[in-house]
Tab-separated table of C-alpha atoms in Angstrom:
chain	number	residue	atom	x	y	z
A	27	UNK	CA	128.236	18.902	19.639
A	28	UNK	CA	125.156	17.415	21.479
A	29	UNK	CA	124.520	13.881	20.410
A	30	UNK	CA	121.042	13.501	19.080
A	31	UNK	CA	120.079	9.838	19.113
A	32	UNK	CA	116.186	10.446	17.640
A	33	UNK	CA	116.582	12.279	13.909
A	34	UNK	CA	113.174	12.626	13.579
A	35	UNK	CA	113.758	15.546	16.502
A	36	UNK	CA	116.680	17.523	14.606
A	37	UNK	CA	115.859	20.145	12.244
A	38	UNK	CA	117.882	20.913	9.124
A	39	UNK	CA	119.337	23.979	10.521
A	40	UNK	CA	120.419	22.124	13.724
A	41	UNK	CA	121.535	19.595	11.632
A	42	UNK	CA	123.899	22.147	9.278
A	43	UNK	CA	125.326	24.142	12.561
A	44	UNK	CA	126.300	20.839	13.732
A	45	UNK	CA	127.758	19.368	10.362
A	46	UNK	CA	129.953	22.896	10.122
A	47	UNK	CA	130.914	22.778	13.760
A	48	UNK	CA	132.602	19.168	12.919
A	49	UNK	CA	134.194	20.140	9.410
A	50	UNK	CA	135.880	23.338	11.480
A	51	UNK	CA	137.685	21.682	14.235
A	52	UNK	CA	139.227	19.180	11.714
A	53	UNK	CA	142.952	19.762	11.005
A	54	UNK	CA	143.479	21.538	7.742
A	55	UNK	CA	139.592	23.038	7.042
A	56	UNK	CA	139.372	26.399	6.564
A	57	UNK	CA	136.905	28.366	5.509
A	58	UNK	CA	134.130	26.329	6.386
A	59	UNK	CA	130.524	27.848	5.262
A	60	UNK	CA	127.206	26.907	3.897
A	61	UNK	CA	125.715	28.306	0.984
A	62	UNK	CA	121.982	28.024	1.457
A	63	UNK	CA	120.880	28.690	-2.276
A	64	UNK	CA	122.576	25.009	-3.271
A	65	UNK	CA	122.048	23.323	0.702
A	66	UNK	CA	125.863	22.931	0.287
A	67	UNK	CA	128.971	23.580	2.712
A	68	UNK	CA	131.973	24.766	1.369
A	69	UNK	CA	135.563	24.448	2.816
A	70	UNK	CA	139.271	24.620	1.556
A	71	UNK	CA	141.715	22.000	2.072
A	72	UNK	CA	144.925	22.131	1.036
A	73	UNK	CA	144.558	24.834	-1.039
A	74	UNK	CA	141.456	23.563	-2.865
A	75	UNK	CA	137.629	24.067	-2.577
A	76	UNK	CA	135.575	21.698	-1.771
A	77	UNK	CA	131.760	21.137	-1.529
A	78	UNK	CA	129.123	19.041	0.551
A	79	UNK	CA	125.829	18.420	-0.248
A	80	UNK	CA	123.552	18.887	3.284
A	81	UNK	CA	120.516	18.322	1.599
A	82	UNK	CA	121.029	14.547	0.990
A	83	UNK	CA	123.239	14.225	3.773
A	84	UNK	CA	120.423	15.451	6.001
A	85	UNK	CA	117.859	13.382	4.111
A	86	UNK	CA	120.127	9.933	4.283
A	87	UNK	CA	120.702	10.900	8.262
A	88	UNK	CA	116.574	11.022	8.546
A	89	UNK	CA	116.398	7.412	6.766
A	90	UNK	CA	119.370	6.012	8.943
A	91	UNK	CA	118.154	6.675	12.548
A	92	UNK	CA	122.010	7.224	13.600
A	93	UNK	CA	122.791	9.527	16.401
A	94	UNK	CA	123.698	13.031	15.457
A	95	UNK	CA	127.659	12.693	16.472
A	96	UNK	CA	127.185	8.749	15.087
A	97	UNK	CA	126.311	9.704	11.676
A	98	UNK	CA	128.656	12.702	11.184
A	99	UNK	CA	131.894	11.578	12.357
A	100	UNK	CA	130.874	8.770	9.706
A	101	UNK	CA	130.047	10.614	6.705
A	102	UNK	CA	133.617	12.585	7.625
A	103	UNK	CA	135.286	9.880	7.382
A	104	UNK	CA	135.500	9.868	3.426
A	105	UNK	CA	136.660	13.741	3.825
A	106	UNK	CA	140.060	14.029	2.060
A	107	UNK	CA	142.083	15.144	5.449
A	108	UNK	CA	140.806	11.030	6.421
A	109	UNK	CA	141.906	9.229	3.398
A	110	UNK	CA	145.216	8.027	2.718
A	111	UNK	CA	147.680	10.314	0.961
A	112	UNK	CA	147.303	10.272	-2.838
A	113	UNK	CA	149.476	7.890	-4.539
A	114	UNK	CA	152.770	9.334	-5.846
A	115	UNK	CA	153.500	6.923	-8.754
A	116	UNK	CA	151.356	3.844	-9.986
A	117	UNK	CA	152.934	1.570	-8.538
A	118	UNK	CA	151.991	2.849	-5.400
A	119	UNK	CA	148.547	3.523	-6.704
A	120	UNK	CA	148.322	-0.472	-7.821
A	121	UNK	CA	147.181	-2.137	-4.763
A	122	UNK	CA	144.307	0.750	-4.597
A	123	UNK	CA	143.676	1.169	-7.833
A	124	UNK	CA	140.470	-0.595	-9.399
A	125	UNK	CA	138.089	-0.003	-12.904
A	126	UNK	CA	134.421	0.946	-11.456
A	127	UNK	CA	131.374	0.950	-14.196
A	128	UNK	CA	129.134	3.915	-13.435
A	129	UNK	CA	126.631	5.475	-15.291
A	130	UNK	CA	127.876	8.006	-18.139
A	131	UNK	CA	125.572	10.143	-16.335
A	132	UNK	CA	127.413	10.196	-13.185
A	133	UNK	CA	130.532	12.037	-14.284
A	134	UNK	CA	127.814	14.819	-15.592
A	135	UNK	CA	126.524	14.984	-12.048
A	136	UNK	CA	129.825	15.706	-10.329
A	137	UNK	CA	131.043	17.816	-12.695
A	138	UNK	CA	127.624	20.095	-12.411
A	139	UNK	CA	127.436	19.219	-8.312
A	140	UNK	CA	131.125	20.829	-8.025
A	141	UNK	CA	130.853	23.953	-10.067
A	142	UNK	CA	127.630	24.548	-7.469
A	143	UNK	CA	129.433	23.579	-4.612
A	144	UNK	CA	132.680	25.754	-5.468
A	145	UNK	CA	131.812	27.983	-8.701
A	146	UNK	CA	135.326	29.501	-8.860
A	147	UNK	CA	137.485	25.945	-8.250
A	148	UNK	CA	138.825	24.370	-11.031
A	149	UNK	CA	137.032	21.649	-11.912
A	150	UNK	CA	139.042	18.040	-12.576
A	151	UNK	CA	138.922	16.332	-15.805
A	152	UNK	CA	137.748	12.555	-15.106
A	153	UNK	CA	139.494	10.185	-18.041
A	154	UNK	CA	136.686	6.899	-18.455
A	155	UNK	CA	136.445	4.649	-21.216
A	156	UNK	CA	132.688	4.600	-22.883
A	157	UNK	CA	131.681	0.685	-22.465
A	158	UNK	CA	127.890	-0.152	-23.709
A	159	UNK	CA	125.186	2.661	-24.253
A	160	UNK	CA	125.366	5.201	-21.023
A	161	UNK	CA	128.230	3.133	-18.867
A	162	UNK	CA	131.519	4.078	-18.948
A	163	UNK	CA	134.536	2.771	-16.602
A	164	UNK	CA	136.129	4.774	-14.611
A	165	UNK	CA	139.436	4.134	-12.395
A	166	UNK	CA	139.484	4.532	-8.778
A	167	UNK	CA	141.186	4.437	-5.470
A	168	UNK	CA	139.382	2.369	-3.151
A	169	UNK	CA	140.235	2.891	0.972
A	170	UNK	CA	138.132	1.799	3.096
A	171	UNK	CA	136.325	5.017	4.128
A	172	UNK	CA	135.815	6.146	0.994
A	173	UNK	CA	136.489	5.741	-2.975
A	174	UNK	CA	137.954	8.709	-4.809
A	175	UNK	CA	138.066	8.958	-8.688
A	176	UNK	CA	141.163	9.011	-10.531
A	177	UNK	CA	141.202	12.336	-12.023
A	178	UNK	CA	143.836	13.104	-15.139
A	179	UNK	CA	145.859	15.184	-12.831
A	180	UNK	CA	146.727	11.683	-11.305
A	181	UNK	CA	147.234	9.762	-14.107
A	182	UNK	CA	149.544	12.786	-15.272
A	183	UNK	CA	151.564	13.094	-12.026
A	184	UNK	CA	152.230	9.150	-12.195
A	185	UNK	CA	153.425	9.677	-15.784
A	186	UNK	CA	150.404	7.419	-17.545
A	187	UNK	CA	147.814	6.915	-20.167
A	188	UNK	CA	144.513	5.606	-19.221
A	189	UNK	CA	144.843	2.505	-20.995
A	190	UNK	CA	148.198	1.677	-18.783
A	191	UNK	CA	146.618	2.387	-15.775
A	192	UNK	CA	143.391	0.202	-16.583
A	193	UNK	CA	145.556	-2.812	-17.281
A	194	UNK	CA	146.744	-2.466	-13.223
A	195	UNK	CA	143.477	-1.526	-12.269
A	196	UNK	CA	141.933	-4.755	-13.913
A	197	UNK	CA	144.709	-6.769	-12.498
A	198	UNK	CA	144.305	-5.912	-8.629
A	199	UNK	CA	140.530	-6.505	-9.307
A	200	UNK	CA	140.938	-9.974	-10.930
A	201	UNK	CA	142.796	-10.536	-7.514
A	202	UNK	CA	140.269	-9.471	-5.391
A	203	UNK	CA	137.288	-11.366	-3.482
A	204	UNK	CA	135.091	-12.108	-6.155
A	205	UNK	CA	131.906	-13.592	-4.587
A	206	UNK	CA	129.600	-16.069	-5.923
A	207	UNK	CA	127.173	-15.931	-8.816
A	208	UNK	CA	123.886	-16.984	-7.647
A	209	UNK	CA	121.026	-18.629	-10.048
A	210	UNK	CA	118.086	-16.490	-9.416
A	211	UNK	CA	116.083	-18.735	-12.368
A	212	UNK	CA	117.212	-20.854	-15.215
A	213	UNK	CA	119.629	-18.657	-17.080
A	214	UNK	CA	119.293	-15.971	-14.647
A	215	UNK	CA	122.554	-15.041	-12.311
A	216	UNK	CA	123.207	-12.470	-10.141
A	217	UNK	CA	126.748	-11.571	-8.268
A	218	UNK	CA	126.402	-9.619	-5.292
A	219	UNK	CA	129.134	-7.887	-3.982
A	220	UNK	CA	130.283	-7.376	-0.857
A	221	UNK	CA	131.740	-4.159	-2.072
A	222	UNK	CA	131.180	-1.956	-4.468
A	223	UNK	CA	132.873	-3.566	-7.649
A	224	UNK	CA	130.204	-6.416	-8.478
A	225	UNK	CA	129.333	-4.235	-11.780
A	226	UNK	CA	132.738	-3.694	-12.431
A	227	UNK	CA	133.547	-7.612	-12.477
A	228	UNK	CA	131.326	-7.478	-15.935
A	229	UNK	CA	135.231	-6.356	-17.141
A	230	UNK	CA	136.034	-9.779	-16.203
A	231	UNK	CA	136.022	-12.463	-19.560
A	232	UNK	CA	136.086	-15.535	-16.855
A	233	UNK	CA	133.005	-14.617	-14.628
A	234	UNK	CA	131.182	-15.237	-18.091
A	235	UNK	CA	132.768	-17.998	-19.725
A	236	UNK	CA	132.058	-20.228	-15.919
A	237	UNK	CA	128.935	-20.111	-16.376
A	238	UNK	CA	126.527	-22.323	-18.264
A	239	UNK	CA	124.796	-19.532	-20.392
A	240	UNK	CA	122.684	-20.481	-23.988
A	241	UNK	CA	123.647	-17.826	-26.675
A	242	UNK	CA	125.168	-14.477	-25.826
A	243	UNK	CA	125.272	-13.076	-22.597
A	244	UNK	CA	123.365	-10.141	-21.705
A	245	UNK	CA	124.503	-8.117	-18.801
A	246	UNK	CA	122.672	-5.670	-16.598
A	247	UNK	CA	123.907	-3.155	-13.935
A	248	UNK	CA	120.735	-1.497	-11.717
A	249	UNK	CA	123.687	-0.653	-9.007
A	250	UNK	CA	127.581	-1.204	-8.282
A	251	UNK	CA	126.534	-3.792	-5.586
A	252	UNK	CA	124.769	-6.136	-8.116
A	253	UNK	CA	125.566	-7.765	-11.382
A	254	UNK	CA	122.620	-9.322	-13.065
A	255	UNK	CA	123.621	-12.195	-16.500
């Protein structure tokens, strides 16, 4: 693959030739192809289908002014055949395993995104718990390439409801780095995270009761990086 260092100079279709050049010579894809009527390429690993979406890969690579190789062999880097092997029991899961609030919409998006990625795969169920309005929480694994959703397949294999694998999930995130909740104006505080769990830390009774809030608190969530009371 030639490295590109200006993407202002690489076309799409250069961009998807090299994109499915990388994908093939990992270990373990097969079938590597793009399916131009959903700017998508497909590929099987280990046995499953899976899909990636070239036209906002191509768009973010535009906006980030990476090299071509740069930005590739960084965006692979979440692929499956680069994350650590799925947890076999929760236990093993626990140190990973962490409650993210997302948009109800979300879960709609993936759900739609993989059935026109891979129409024939089987689609995973993704247990969340509805919180306020359109957020739900989900439970994830968090690596540090990438974060993959706990699917009920998972929670099934460990031998699990939801609700016992949110207690460990709230746990390990109690534990982590918290950060610092910053008055923006009287009454005003934001957290920002330096990952992607400051929304999630809304789960968390203390961060509100440390603060010196009048009445109840109102929470808002504009991204995962940023928790506004």
């Amino acid at each position: 693959m030639a490295t590109v260092t200006s993407s202002t100079s690489t076309s799409f279709e250069h961009f998807v030739q090299a994109y499915r050049q990388h994908v093939s010579s990992l270990p373990g894809h097969t079938e590597v192809v793009y399916v131009p009527a959903t700017r998508s390429l497909r590929y099987r690993f280990a046995g499953n289908v899976h899909g990636v979406d070239l036209g906002k890969a191509h768009a973010d690579f535009v906006a980030d002014g990476q090299s071509l190789d740069a930005f590739i062999e960084a965006r692979c880097g979440s692929l499956l055949s680069r994350q650590p092997a799925r947890p076999r029991t929760l236990a093993e899961a626990a140190p990973r395993l962490l409650p993210m609030v997302r948009d109800r919409r979300y879960l709609d998006l993936a759900v739609l995104k993989a059935q026109a990625m891979a129409p024939t795969a089987k689609v995973p169920a993704l247990p969340f718990r509805e919180l306020a309005g359109e957020l739900v929480v989900t439970l994830v694994l968090d690596s540090e390439n990438a974060i993959a959703t706990v699917a009920g397949a998972d929670l099934a294999a460990w031998g699990v409801d939801f609700d016992t694998a949110f207690d460990v999930a709230l746990d390990t995130l109690r534990r982590s780095e918290r950060g610092t909740m910053e008055e923006l104006a009287p009454g005003l505080f934001a957290l920002r995270g330096k990952d992607s769990f400051a929304a999630s830390r809304l789960l968390l009774p203390e961060l509100v009761s440390d603060l010196p809030l009048r009445g109840e608190p109102v929470a808002s969530v504009p991204a995962s990086e940023l928790l506004l009371l």
